Coordinates of C-alpha atoms in Angstrom, one line a residue:
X1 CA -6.9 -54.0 49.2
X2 CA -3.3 -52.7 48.6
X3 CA -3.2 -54.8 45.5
X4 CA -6.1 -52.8 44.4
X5 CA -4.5 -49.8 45.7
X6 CA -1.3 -50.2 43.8
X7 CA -3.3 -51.6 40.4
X8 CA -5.9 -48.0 40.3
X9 CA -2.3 -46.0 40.7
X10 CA -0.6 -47.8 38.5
X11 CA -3.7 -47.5 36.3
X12 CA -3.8 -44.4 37.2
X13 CA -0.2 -43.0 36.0
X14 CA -0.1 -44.8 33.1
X15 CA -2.8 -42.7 31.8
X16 CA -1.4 -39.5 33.0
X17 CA 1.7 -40.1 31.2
X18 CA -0.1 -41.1 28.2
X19 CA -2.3 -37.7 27.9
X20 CA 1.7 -35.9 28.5
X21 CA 2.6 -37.4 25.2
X22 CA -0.2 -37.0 24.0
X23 CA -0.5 -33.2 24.7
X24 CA 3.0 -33.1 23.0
X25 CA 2.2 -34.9 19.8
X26 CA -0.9 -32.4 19.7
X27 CA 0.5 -29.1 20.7
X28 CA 3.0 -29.6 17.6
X29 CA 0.6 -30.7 15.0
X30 CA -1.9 -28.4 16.6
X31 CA -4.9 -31.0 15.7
X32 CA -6.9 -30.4 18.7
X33 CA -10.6 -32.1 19.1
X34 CA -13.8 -29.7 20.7
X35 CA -14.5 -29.1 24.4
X36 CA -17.2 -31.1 24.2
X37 CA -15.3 -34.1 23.6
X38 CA -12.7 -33.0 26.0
X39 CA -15.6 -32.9 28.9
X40 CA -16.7 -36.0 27.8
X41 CA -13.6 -37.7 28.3
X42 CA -12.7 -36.4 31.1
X43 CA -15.6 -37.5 32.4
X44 CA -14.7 -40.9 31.2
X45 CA -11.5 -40.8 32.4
X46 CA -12.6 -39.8 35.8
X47 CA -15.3 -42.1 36.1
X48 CA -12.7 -44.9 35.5
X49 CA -10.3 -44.0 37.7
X50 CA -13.2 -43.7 40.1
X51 CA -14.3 -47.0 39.8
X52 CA -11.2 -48.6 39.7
X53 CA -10.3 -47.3 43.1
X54 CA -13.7 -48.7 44.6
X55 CA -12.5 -51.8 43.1
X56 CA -16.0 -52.2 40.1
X57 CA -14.8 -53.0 37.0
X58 CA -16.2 -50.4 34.6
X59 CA -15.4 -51.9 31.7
X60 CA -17.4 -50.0 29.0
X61 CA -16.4 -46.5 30.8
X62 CA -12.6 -47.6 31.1
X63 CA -12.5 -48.6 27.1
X64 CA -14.6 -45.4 26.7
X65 CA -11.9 -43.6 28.6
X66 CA -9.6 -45.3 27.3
X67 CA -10.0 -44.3 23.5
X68 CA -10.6 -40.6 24.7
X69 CA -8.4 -39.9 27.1
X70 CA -6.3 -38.1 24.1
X71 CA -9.5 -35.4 23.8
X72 CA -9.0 -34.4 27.7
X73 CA -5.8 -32.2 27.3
X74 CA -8.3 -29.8 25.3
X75 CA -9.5 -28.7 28.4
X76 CA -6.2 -27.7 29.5
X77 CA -5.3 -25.9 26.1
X78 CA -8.8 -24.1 25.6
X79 CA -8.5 -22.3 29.2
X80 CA -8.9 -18.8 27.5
X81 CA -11.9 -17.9 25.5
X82 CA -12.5 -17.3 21.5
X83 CA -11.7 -13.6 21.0
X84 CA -15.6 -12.3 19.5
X85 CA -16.8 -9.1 18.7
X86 CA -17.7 -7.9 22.2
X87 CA -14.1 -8.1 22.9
X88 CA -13.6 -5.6 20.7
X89 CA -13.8 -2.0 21.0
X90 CA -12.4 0.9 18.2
X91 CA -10.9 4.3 19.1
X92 CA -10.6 7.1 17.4
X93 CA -8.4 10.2 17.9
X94 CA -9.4 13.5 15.9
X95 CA -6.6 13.5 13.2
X96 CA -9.0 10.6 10.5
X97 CA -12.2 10.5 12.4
X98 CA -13.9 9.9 8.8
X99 CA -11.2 6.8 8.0
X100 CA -12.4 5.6 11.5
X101 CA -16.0 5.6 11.1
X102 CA -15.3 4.0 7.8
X103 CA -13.4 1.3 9.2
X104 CA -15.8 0.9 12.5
X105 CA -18.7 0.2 10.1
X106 CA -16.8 -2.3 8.1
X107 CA -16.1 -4.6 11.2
X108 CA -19.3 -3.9 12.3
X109 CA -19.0 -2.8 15.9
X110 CA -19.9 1.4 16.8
X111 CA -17.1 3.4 17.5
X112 CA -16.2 4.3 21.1
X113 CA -17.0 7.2 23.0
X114 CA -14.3 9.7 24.0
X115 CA -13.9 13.1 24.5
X116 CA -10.6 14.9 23.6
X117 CA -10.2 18.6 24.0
X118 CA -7.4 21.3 24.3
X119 CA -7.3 23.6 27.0
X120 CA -6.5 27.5 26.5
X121 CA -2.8 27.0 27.3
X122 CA -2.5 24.4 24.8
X123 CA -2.5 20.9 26.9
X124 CA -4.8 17.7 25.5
X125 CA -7.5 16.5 27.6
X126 CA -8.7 13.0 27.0
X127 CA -11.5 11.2 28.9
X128 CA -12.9 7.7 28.0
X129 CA -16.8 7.0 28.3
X130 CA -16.9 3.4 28.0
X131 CA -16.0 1.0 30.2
X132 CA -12.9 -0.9 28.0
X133 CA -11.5 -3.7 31.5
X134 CA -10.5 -6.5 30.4
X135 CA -11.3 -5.6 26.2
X136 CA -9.3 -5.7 23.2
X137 CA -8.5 -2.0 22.2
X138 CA -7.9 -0.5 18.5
X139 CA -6.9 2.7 18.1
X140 CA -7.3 4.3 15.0
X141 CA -5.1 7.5 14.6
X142 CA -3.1 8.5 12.0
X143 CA 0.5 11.1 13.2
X144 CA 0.3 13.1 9.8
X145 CA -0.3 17.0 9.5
X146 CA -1.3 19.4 10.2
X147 CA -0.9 18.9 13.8
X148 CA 1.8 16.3 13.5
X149 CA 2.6 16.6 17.3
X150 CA -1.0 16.8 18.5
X151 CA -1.8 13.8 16.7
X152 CA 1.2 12.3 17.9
X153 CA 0.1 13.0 21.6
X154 CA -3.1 12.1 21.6
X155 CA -1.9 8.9 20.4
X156 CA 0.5 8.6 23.4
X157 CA -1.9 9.6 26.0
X158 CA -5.4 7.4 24.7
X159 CA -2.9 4.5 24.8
X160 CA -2.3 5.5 28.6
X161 CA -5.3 6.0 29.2
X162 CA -6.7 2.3 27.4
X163 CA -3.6 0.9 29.8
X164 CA -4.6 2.9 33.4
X165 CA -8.2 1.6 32.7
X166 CA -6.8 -2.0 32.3
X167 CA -7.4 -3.0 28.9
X168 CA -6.1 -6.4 27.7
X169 CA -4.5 -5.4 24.6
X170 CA -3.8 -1.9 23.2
X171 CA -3.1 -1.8 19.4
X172 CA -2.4 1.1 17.9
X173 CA -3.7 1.7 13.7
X174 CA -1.1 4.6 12.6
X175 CA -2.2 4.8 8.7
X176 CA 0.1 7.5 8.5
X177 CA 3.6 7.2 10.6
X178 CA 4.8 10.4 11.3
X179 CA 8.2 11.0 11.5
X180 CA 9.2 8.0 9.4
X181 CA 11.3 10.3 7.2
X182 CA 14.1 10.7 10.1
X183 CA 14.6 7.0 10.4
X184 CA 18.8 7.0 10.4
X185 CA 21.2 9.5 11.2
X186 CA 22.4 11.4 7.7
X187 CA 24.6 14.0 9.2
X188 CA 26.2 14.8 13.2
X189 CA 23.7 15.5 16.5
X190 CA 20.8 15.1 15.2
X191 CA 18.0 12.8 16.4
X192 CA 16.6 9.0 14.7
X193 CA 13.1 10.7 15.4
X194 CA 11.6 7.6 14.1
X195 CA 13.2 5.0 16.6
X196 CA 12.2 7.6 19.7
X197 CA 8.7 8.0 18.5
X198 CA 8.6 3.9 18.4
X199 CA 9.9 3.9 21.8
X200 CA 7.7 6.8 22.6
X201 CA 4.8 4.2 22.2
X202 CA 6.5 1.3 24.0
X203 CA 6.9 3.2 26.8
X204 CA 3.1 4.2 27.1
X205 CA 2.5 0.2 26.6
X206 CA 1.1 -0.5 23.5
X207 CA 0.9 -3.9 22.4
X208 CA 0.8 -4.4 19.1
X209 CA 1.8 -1.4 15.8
X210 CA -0.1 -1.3 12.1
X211 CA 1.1 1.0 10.1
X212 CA 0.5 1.4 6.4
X213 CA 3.2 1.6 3.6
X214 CA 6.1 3.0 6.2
X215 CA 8.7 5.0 4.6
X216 CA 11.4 2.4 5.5
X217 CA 10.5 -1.1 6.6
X218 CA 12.8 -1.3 9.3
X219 CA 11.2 0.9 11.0
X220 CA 9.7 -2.1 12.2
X221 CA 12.8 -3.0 14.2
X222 CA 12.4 -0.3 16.2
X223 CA 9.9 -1.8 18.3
X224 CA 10.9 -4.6 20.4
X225 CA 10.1 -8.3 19.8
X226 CA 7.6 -7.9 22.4
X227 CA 5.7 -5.4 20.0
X228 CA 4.9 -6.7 16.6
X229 CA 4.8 -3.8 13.8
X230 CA 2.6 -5.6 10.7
X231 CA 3.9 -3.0 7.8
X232 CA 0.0 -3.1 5.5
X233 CA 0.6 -2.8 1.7
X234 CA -1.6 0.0 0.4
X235 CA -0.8 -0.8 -3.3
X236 CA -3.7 -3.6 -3.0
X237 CA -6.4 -1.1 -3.1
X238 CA -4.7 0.9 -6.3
X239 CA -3.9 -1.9 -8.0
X240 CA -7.6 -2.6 -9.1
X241 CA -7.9 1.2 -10.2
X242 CA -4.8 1.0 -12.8
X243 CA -5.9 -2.6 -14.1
X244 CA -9.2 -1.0 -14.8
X245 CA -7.3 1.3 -17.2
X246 CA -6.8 -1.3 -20.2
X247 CA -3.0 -1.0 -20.0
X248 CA -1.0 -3.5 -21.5
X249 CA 2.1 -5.3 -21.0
X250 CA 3.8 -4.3 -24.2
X251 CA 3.2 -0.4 -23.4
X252 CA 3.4 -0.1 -19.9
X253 CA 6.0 1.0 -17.4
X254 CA 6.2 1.0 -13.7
X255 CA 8.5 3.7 -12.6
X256 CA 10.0 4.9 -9.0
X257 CA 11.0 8.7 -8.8
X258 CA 14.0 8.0 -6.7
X259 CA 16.5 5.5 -6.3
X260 CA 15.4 4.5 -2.6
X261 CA 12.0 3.6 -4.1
X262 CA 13.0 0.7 -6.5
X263 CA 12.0 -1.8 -4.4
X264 CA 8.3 -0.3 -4.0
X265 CA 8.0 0.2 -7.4
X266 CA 9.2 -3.8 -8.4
X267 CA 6.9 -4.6 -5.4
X268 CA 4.0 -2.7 -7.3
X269 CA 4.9 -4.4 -10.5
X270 CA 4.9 -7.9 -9.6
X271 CA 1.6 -7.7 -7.7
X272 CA 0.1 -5.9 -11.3
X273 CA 1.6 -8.6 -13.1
X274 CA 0.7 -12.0 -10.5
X275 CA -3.2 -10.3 -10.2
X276 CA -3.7 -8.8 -13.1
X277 CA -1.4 -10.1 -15.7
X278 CA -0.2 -7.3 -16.9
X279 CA 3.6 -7.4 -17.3
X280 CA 5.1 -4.0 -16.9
X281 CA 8.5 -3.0 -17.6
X282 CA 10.7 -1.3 -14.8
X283 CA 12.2 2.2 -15.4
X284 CA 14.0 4.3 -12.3
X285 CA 15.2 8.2 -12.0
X286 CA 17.8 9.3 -10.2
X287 CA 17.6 12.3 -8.5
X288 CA 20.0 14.8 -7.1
X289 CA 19.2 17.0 -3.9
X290 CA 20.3 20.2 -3.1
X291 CA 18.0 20.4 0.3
X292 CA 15.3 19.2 1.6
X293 CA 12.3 19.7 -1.4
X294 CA 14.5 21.2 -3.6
X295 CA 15.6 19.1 -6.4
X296 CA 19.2 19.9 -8.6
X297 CA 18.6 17.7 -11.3
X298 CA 16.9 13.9 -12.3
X299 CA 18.2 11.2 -14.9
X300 CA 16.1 8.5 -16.2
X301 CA 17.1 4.6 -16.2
X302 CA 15.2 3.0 -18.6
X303 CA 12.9 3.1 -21.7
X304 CA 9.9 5.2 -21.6
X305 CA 9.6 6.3 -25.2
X306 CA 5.4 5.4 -26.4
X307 CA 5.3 4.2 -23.0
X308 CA 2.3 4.4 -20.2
X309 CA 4.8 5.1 -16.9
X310 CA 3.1 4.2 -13.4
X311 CA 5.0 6.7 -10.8
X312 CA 5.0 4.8 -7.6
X313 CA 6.1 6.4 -4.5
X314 CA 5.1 5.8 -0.4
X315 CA 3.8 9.9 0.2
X316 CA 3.3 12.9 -1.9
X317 CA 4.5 16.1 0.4
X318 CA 5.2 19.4 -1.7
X319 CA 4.5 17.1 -4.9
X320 CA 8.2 18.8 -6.4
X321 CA 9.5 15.4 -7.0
X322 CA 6.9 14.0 -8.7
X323 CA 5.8 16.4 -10.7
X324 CA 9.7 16.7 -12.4
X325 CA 9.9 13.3 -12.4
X326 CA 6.7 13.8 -14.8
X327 CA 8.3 16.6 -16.8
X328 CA 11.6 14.2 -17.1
X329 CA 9.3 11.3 -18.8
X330 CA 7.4 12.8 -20.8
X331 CA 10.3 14.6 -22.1
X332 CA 11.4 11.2 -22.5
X333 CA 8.1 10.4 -24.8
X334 CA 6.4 8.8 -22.6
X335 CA 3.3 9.0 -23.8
X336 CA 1.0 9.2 -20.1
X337 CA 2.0 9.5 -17.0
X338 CA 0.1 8.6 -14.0
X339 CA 1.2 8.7 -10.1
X340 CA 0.3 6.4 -7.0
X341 CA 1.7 7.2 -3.4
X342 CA -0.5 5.8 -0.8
X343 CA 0.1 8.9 1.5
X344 CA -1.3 12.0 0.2
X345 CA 0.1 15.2 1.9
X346 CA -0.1 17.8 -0.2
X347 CA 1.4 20.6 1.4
X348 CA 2.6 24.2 0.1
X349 CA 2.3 24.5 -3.4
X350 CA 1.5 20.6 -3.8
X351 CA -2.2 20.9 -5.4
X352 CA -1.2 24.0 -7.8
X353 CA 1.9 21.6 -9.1
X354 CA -0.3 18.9 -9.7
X355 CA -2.7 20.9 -11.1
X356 CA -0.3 22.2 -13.9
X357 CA 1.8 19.5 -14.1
X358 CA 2.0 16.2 -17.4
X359 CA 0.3 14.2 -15.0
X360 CA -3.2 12.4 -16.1
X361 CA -3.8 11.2 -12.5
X362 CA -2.6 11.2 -9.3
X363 CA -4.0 8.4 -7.4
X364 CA -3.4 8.1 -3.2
X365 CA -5.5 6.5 0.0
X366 CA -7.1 8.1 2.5
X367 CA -4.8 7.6 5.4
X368 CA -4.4 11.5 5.6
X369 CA -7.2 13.6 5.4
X370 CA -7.7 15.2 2.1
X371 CA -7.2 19.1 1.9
X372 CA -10.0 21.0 0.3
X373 CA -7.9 21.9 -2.3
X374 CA -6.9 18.4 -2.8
X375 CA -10.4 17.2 -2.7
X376 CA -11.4 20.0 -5.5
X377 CA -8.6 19.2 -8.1
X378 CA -9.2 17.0 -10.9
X379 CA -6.2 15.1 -10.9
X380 CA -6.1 13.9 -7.4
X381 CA -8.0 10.3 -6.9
X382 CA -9.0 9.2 -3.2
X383 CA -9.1 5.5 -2.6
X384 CA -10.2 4.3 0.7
X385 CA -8.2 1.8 2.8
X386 CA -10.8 1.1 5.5
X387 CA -11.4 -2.3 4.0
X388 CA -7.6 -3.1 4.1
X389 CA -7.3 -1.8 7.2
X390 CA -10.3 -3.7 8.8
X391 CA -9.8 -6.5 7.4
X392 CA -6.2 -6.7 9.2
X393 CA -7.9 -5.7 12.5
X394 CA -10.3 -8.7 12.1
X395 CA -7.3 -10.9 11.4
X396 CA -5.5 -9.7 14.5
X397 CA -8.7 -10.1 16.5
X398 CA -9.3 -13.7 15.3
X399 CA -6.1 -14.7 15.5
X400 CA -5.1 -15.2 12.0
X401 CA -2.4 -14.6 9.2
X402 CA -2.4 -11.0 8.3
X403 CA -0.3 -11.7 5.4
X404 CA -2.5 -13.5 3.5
X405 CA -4.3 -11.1 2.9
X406 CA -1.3 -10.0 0.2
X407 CA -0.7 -13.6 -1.0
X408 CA -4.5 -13.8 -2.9
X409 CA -4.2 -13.8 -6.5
X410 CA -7.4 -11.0 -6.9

């Protein structure tokens, strides 16, 4: 009997320290079989070591067990469930309820019920009508005007109140980053408004950030490691738009209206060029500030003469940059001038610029609400980002590479 005893342990621990290397070999090549097969084994494997210790030799079950016993660590690594759509539940704030909708019905799920209000002196009330314990939480709201501050606090709070009610992850979808603009200090006491709103958010215990084309990337590394920012490229929706044009290599120009902007602007050429084979040239203008909005003067780097120049920019506010920067090029002979900035302000005397400006057409997404004067002019072209933007919410939710979605060649 203690022969036996000490054979089924021996037995026994040699199989346990097989399925540790085992699990190791696995966990790094990640090539993991079904639960099926890791019930099945470890019913083998139990049924083995069972039989062993009641001294029956099981030979079928042991070589059974034997050649399985590699499934059984599947059990250990499967312990949480596959995320699915009824872990999933969208928010919405008031400042894009339309971009919300849009992006609700493209994943397919309704949008959740929640009342927010203001009270007479001013104060938010927010109040949530579903039941979200234990669920996956995507809020959809957008910190752009008017009502930067509102927007920015509703934000705060429905990600305080997704976290009281004991979701299991909070992310928030900011389309439109507000604050972005004061990202680094430029002069003496003033605020890095865009590092306290980030914090701001950390605070109230949001677990994940998207954000769409953000005025500086590193505005990423404001949040912690502990809170991934995934910075969406909202040039992949215009870039079908502009091929659509019939623009050609030979006679086409992608231009930034700023110095700062270079990088967006090579960004936006390369993807025109890798999808659509159209190999525009690069052009840049300096400009020189004498405030905020107010521009002194602008100087071209580059060859625009006979050329179609592609301004590419991240937000269109008061609309006096680009619509010199048109001026300055076709002053230059350039002969059209077109304009894509994925955020579409348009405030003050934005519209009436645009409206009077050399500009053929002034493309931009609908992370900001469109102004009914925006909406009316004829130069001002709407694209919708609630595919992009669902389409990264699925990949989150699944558990997959967001950034594939840029790496396609279409």
């Amino acid at each position: 009997m203690n022969r036996l005893w000490k054979t089924s342990t021996n037995l026994f621990m040699r199989g346990v320290r097989s399925m540790a290397n085992r699990t190791s070999t696995m966990l790094k090549t990640r090539q993991l079989p079904s639960i099926g097969q890791s019930r099945k084994a470890l019913g083998a494997a139990g049924l083995a070591c069972g039989a062993s210790l009641m001294g029956y030799a099981v030979v079928t079950e042991a070589a059974q067990a034997k050649g399985e016993e590699k499934d059984a660590v599947k059990i250990v690594l499967q312990t949480e469930e596959q995320p699915s759509l009824d872990d999933m539940k969208i928010f919405s704030g008031t400042a894009n309820l339309p971009l919300a909708a849009e992006i609700a019905e493209e994943l397919g799920v309704p949008l959740g019920s929640v009342s927010i209000k203001t009270y007479a002196d001013g104060e938010i009330g927010i109040q949530v009508h579903e039941n979200v314990r234990g669920k996956d939480i995507y809020i959809i709201q957008p910190t752009c005007p008017p009502g930067v501050n509102d927007n920015l606090m509703e934000l705060i709070l429905l990600v305080s109140t997704m976290r009281r009610a004991s979701a299991r992850k909070i992310t928030a979808v900011i389309p439109y980053f507000g604050y972005a603009r004061q990202d680094r200090k430029m002069q003496s006491r003033v605020p890095i408004s865009a590092a306290d709103v980030c914090r701001l958010l950390e605070a109230m215990g949001v677990d994940r950030v998207v954000a769409v084309d953000l005025h500086c990337g590193q505005i990423q590394g404001f949040f912690g490691p502990r809170t991934p920012c995934d910075n969406l490229e909202g040039s992949v929706v215009a870039l079908p738009y502009f091929a659509n044009l019939n623009l050609k290599s030979e006679s086409t120009i992608v231009a930034s209206p700023d110095a700062g902007g270079v990088h967006r602007a090579k960004h936006f050429r390369d993807r025109l060029k890798k999808r659509y084979h159209i190999d525009a040239g690069l052009a840049m203008i300096i400009k020189q500030r004498l405030r905020a909005n107010a521009i002194e003067r602008m100087d071209l780097v580059g060859n625009v003469e006979g050329m179609d120049v592609i301004l590419v920019d991240d937000m269109i506010d008061t609309a006096g940059t680009l619509t010199k920067a048109a001026s300055e090029l076709t002053a230059r002979g350039a002969k059209r001038v077109f304009a894509y900035a994925t955020h579409g302000l348009f405030n003050g005397p934005a519209v009436t610029r645009i409206q009077n400006s050399e500009l053929e057409q002034v493309v931009i997404c609908n992370t900001v609400p469109l102004k009914p004067a925006a909406a009316q002019c004829t130069k001002i072209k709407a694209l919708s980002i609630a595919e992009l933007l669902s389409e990264a919410i699925a990949r989150i939710h699944y558990k997959q590479s967001v950034s594939a979605l840029f790496n396609t060649t279409k």
